[in-house]
Tab-separated table of C-alpha atoms and ligand atoms in Angstrom:
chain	number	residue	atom	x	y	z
A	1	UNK	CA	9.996	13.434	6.657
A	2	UNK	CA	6.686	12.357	5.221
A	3	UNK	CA	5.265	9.257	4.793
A	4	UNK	CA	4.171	6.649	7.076
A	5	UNK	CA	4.490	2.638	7.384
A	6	UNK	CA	2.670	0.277	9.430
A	7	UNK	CA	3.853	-3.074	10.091
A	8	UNK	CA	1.727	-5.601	12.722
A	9	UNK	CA	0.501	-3.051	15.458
A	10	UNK	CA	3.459	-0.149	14.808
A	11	UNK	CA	3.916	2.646	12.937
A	12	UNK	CA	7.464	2.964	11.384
A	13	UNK	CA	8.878	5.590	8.862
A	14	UNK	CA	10.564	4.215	5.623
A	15	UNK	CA	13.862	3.603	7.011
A	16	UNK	CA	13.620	1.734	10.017
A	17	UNK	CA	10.154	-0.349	8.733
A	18	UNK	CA	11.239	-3.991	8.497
A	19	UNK	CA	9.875	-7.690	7.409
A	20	UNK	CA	11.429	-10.810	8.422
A	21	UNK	CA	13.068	-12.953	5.831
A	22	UNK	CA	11.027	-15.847	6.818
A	23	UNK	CA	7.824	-14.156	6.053
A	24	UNK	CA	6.320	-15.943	3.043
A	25	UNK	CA	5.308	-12.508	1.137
A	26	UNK	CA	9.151	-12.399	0.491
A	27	UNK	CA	9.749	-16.270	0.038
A	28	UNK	CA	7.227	-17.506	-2.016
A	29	UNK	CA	4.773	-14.134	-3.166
A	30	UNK	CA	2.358	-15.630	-1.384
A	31	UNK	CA	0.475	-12.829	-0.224
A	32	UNK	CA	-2.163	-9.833	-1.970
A	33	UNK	CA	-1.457	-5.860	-2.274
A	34	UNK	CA	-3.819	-3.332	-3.194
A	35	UNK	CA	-2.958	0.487	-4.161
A	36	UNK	CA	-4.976	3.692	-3.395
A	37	UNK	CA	-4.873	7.248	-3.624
A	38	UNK	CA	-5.610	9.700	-1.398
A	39	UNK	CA	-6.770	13.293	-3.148
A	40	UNK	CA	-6.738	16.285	-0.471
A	41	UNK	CA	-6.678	13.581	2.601
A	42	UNK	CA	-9.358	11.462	1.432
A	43	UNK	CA	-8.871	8.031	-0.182
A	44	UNK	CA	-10.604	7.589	-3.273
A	45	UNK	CA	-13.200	4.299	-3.161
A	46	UNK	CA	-11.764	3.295	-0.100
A	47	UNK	CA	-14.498	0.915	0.559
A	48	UNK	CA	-13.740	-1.109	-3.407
A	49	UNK	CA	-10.810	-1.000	-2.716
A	50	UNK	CA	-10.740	-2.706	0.669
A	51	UNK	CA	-13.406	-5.357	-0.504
A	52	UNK	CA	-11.015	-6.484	-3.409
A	53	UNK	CA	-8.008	-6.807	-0.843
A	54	UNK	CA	-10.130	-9.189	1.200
A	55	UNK	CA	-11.698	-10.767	-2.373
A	56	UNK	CA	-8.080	-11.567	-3.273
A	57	UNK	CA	-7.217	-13.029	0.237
A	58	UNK	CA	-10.280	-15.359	0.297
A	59	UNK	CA	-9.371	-16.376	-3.174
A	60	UNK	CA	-6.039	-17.653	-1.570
A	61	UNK	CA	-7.034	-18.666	1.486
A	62	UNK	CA	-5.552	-16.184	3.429
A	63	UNK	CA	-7.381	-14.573	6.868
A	64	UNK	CA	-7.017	-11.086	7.297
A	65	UNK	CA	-6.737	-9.984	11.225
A	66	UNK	CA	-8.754	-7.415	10.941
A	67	UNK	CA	-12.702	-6.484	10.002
A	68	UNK	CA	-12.607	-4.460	6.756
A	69	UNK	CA	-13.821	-1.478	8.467
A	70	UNK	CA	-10.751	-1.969	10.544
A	71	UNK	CA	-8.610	-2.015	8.058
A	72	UNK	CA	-10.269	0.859	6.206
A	73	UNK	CA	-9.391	2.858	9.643
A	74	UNK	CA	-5.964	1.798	9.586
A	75	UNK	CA	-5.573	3.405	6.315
A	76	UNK	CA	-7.153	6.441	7.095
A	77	UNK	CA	-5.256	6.559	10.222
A	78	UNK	CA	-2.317	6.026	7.900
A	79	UNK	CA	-2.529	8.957	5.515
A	80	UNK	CA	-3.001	11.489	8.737
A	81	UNK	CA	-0.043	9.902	10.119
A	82	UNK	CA	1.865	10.213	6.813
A	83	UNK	CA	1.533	14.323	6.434
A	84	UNK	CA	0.760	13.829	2.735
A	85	UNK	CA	-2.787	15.473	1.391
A	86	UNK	CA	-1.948	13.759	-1.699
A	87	UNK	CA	-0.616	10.171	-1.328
A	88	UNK	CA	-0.127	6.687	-2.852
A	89	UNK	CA	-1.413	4.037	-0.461
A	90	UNK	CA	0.344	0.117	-0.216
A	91	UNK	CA	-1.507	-2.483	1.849
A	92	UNK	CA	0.014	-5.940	2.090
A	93	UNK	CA	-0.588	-8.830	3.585
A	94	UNK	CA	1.280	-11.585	3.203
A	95	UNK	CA	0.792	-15.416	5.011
A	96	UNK	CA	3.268	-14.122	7.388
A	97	UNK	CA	6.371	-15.653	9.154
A	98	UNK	CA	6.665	-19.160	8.633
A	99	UNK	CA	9.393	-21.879	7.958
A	100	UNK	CA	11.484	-22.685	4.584
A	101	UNK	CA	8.819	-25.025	3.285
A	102	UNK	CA	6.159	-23.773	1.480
A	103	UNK	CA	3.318	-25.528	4.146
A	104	UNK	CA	0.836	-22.071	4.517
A	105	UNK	CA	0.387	-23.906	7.765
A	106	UNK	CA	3.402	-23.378	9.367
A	107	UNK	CA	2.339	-19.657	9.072
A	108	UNK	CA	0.411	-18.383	11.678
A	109	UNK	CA	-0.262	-15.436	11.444
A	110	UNK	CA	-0.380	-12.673	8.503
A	111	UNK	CA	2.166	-10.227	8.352
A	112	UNK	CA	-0.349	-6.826	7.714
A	113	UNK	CA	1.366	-3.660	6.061
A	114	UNK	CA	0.181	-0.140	4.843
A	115	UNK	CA	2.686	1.972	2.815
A	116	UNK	CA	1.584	5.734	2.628
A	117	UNK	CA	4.291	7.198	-0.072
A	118	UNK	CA	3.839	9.168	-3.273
A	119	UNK	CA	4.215	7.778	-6.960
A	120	UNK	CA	4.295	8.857	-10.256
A	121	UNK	CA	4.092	6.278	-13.125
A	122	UNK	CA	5.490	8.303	-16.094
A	123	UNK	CA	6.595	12.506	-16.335
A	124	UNK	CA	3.517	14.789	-16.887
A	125	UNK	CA	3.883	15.230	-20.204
A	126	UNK	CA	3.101	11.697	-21.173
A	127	UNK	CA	-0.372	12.250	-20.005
A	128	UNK	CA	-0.726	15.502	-22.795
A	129	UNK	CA	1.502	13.605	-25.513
A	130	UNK	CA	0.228	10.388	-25.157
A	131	UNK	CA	2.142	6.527	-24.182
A	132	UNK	CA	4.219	4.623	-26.469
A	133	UNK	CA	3.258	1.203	-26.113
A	134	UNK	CA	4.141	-2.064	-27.354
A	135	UNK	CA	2.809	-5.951	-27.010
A	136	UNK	CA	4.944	-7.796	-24.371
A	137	UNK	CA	6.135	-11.252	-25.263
A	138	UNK	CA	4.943	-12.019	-22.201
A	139	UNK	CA	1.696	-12.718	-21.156
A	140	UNK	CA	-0.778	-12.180	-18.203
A	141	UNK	CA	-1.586	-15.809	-16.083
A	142	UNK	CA	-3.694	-18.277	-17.470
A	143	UNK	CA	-6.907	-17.070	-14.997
A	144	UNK	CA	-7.032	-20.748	-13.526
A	145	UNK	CA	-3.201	-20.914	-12.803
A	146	UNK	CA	-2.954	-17.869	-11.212
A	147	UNK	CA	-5.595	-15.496	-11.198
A	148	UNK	CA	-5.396	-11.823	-12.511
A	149	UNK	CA	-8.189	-11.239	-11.029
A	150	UNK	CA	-6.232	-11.400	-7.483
A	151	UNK	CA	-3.881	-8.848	-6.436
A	152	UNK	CA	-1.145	-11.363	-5.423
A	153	UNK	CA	2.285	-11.003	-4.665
A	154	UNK	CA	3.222	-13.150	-7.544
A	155	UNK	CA	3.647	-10.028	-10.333
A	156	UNK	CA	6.399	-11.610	-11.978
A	157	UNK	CA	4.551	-11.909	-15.244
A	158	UNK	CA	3.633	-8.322	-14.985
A	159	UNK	CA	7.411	-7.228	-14.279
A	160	UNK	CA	8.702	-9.000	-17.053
A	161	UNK	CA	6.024	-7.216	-19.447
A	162	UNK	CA	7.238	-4.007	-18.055
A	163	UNK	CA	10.886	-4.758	-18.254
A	164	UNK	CA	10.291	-6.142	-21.957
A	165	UNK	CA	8.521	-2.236	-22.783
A	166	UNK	CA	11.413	-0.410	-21.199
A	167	UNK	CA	13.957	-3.030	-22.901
A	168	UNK	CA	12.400	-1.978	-26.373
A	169	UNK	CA	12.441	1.641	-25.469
A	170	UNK	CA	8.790	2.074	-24.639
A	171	UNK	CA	6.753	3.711	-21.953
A	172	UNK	CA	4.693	0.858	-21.472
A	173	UNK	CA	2.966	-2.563	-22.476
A	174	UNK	CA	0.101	-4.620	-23.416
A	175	UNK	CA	-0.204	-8.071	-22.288
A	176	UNK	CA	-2.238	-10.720	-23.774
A	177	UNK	CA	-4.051	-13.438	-22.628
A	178	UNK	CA	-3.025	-16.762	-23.295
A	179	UNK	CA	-6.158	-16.976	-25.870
A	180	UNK	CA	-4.311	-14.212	-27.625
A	181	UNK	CA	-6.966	-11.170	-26.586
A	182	UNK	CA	-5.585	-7.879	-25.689
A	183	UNK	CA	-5.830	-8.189	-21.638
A	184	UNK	CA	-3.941	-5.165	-19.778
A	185	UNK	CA	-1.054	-3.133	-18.959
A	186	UNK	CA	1.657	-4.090	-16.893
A	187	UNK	CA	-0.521	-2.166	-14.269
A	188	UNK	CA	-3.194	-0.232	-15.822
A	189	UNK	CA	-6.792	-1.532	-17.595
A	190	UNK	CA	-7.257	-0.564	-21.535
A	191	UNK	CA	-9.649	1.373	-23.327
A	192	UNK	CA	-10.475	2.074	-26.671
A	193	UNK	CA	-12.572	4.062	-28.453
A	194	UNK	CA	-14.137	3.942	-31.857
A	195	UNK	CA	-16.978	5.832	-33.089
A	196	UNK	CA	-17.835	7.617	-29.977
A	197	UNK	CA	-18.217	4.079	-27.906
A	198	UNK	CA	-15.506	2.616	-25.740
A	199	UNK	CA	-15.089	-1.373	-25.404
A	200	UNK	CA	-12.707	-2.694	-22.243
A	201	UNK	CA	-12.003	-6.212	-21.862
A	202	UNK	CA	-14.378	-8.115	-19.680
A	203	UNK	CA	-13.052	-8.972	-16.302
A	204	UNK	CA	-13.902	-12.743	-16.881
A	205	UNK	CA	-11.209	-13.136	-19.349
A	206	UNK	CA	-8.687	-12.756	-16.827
A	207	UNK	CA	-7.568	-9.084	-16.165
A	208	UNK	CA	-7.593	-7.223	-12.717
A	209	UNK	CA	-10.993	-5.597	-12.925
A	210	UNK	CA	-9.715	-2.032	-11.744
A	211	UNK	CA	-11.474	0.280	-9.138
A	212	UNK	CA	-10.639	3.058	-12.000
A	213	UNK	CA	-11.414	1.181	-14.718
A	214	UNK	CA	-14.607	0.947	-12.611
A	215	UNK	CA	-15.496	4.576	-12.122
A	216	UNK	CA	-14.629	5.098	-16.334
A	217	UNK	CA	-17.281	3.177	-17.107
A	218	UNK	CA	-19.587	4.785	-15.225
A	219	UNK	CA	-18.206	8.365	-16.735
A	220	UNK	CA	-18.385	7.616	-19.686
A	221	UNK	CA	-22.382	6.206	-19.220
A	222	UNK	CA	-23.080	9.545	-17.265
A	223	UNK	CA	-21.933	11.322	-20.565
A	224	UNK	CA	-23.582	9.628	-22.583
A	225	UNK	CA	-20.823	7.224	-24.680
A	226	UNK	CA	-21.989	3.842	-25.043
A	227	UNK	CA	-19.149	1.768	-22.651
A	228	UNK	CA	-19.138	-2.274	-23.390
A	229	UNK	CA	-17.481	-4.811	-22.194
A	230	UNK	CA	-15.865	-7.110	-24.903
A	231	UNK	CA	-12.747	-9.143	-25.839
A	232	UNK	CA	-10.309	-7.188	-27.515
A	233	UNK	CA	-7.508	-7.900	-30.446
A	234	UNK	CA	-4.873	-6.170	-31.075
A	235	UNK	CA	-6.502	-5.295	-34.438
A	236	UNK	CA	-8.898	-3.345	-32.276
A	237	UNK	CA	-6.037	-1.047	-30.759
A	238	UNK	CA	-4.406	-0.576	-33.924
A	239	UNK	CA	-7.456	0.608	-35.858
A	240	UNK	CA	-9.001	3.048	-32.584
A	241	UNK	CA	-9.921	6.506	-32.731
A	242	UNK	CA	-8.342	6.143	-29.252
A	243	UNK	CA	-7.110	4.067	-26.690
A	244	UNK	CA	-6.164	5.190	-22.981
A	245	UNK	CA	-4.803	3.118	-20.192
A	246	UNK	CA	-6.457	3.726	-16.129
A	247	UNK	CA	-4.903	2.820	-13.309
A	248	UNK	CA	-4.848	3.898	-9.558
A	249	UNK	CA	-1.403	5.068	-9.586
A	250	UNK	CA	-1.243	5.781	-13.657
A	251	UNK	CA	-4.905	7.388	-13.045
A	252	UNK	CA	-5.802	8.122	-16.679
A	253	UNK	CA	-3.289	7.934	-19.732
A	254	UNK	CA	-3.388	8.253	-23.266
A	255	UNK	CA	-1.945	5.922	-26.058
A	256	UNK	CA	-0.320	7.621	-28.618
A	257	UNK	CA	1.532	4.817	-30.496
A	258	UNK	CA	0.871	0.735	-30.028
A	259	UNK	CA	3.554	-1.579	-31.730
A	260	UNK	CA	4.604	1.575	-33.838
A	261	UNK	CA	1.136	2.295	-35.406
A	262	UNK	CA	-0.626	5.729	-34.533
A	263	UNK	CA	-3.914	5.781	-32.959
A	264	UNK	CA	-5.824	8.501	-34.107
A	265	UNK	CA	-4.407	11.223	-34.295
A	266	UNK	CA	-1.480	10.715	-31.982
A	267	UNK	CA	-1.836	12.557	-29.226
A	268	UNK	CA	-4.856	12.225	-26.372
A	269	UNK	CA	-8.333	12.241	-27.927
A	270	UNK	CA	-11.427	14.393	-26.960
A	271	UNK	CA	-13.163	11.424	-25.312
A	272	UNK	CA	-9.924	10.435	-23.982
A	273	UNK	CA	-9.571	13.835	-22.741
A	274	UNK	CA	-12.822	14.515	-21.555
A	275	UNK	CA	-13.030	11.349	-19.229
A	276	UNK	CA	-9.619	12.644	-17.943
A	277	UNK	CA	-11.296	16.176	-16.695
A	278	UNK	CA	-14.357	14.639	-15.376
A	279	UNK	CA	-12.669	11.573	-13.193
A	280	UNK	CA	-10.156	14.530	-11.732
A	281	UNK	CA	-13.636	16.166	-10.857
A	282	UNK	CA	-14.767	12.856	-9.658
A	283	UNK	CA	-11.723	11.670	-6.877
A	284	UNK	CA	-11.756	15.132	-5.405
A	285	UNK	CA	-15.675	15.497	-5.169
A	286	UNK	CA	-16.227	11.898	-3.550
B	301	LIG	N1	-4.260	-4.250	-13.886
B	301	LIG	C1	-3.222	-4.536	-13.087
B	301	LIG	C2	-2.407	-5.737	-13.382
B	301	LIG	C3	-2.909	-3.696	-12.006
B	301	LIG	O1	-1.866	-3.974	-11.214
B	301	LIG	C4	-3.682	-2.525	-11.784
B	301	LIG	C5	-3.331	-1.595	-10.657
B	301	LIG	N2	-3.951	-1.949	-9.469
B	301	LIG	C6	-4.763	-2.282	-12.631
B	301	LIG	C7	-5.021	-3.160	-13.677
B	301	LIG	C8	-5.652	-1.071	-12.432
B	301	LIG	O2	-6.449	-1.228	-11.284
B	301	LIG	P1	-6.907	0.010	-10.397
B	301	LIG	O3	-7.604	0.953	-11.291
B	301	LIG	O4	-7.796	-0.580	-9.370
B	301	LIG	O5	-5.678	0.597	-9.815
């Protein structure tokens, strides 16, 4: 069996790893997640990755037990454990164990996880023909209620979006912001491009500003289209040459159809495609 879990100090395999039903990850979402991959044993911007976990637990209040290089160990130490070259990476931590009130007090002590599995988003041929994607009635957090830019365990909103996409037949979702602006996918960042430049929404709005969203940017700079940050409507998606969603576990995928219109041509673009190639080249050559 591959795969590997660790829970507080032991290493478990899916089966017999186990929370209690106290622990307020499960009885209130009060906790953060984060999600890596690891290409041919090595995990992909380990380091971002690690210093968002421990951005979204200061955000909340929440003390990690470990250094981040210790936890950046742990997850190394996880994928060799797990037998997988190629792997999907979980950490959690949650407040931990504490009563049926929801006083973070009474919780002592952080309940610390690391999932090494595998994942796949959508079939393979969705990333050559392209998403179908509509607007979900519901959308992302006001940023001062609950902020997207924290990895929490609350993804209700995000579910819902989701559930709303595969309700109406789709492969996937947009959510806005509660302005109205185009903010992301149920789990993924959005590009589009127009012209030869790409424009992402700005992570101030109110979106998780994604490690691959990240590393886009920067590809596209390196070859040389002009990558902005700016609020987005939906007009924008509509009327785009093309539009592609990133994610860690959706990695990079093309739209094909948004709310029934075609962008572009319908089917993944050349810039679409050739940021594809060159971030493949990119999380094996880190
Ligand atoms: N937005 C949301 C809501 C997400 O859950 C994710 C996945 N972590 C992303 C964007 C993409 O972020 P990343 O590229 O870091 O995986």
């Amino acid at each position: 069996m591959t795969g590997a879990v660790y829970v507080n100090g032991a290493w478990h395999d899916r089966a017999t790893a186990s929370i209690s039903v106290y622990d307020h990850g499960l009885l209130y979402g009060d906790g953060v997640f984060e999600g890596l991959r690891a290409y041919d044993g090595r995990i992909f911007r380990l380091a971002r990755h690690v210093e968002r976990l421990y951005d979204s637990a200061k955000s909340i209040n929440l003390a990690i037990p470990h250094t981040q290089e210790e936890f950046a160990a742990l997850m190394v130490e996880a994928v060799g454990r797990s037998g997988l070259r190629d792997a999907y990476l979980r950490p959690v931590v949650t407040r931990g164990v504490g009563d049926l009130g929801l006083d973070s007090r009474k919780c002592p002590t952080a309940t610390v996880i690391i999932i090494v599995d595998t994942i796949a988003v959508w079939s393979a041929d969705r990333y050559e023909q392209g998403l179908d994607v509509v607007t979900a009635a519901t959308p992302v957090p006001h940023r001062e209620a609950l902020s997207p830019r924290v990895k929490s365990l609350n993804y209700l909103a995000h579910v819902m979006a989701k559930l709303e996409g595969s309700l109406a037949g789709a492969d996937e979702v947009l959510m806005l912001d509660p302005a109205g602006y185009v903010a992301e996918g149920s789990g993924q960042n959005l590009f589009v491009v127009r012209g030869g430049r790409l424009r992402t929404p700005p992570v101030w709005a109110g979106i998780l500003q994604g490690v691959t969203r990240d590393a886009v940017i920067e590809l596209a700079r390196e070859a040389g289209f002009p990558a902005e940050e700016s609020p987005l409507n939906r007009h924008d998606v509509y009327t785009a040459d093309e539009a592609f969603l990133t994610g860690t576990a959706s990695e990079l995928a093309p739209i094909r159809r948004y709310d029934g219109r075609l962008i572009g041509a319908g089917r993944a673009g050349p810039i679409t495609r050739d940021l594809h190639a060159r971030f493949h080249a990119l999380v094996r050559a880190e």
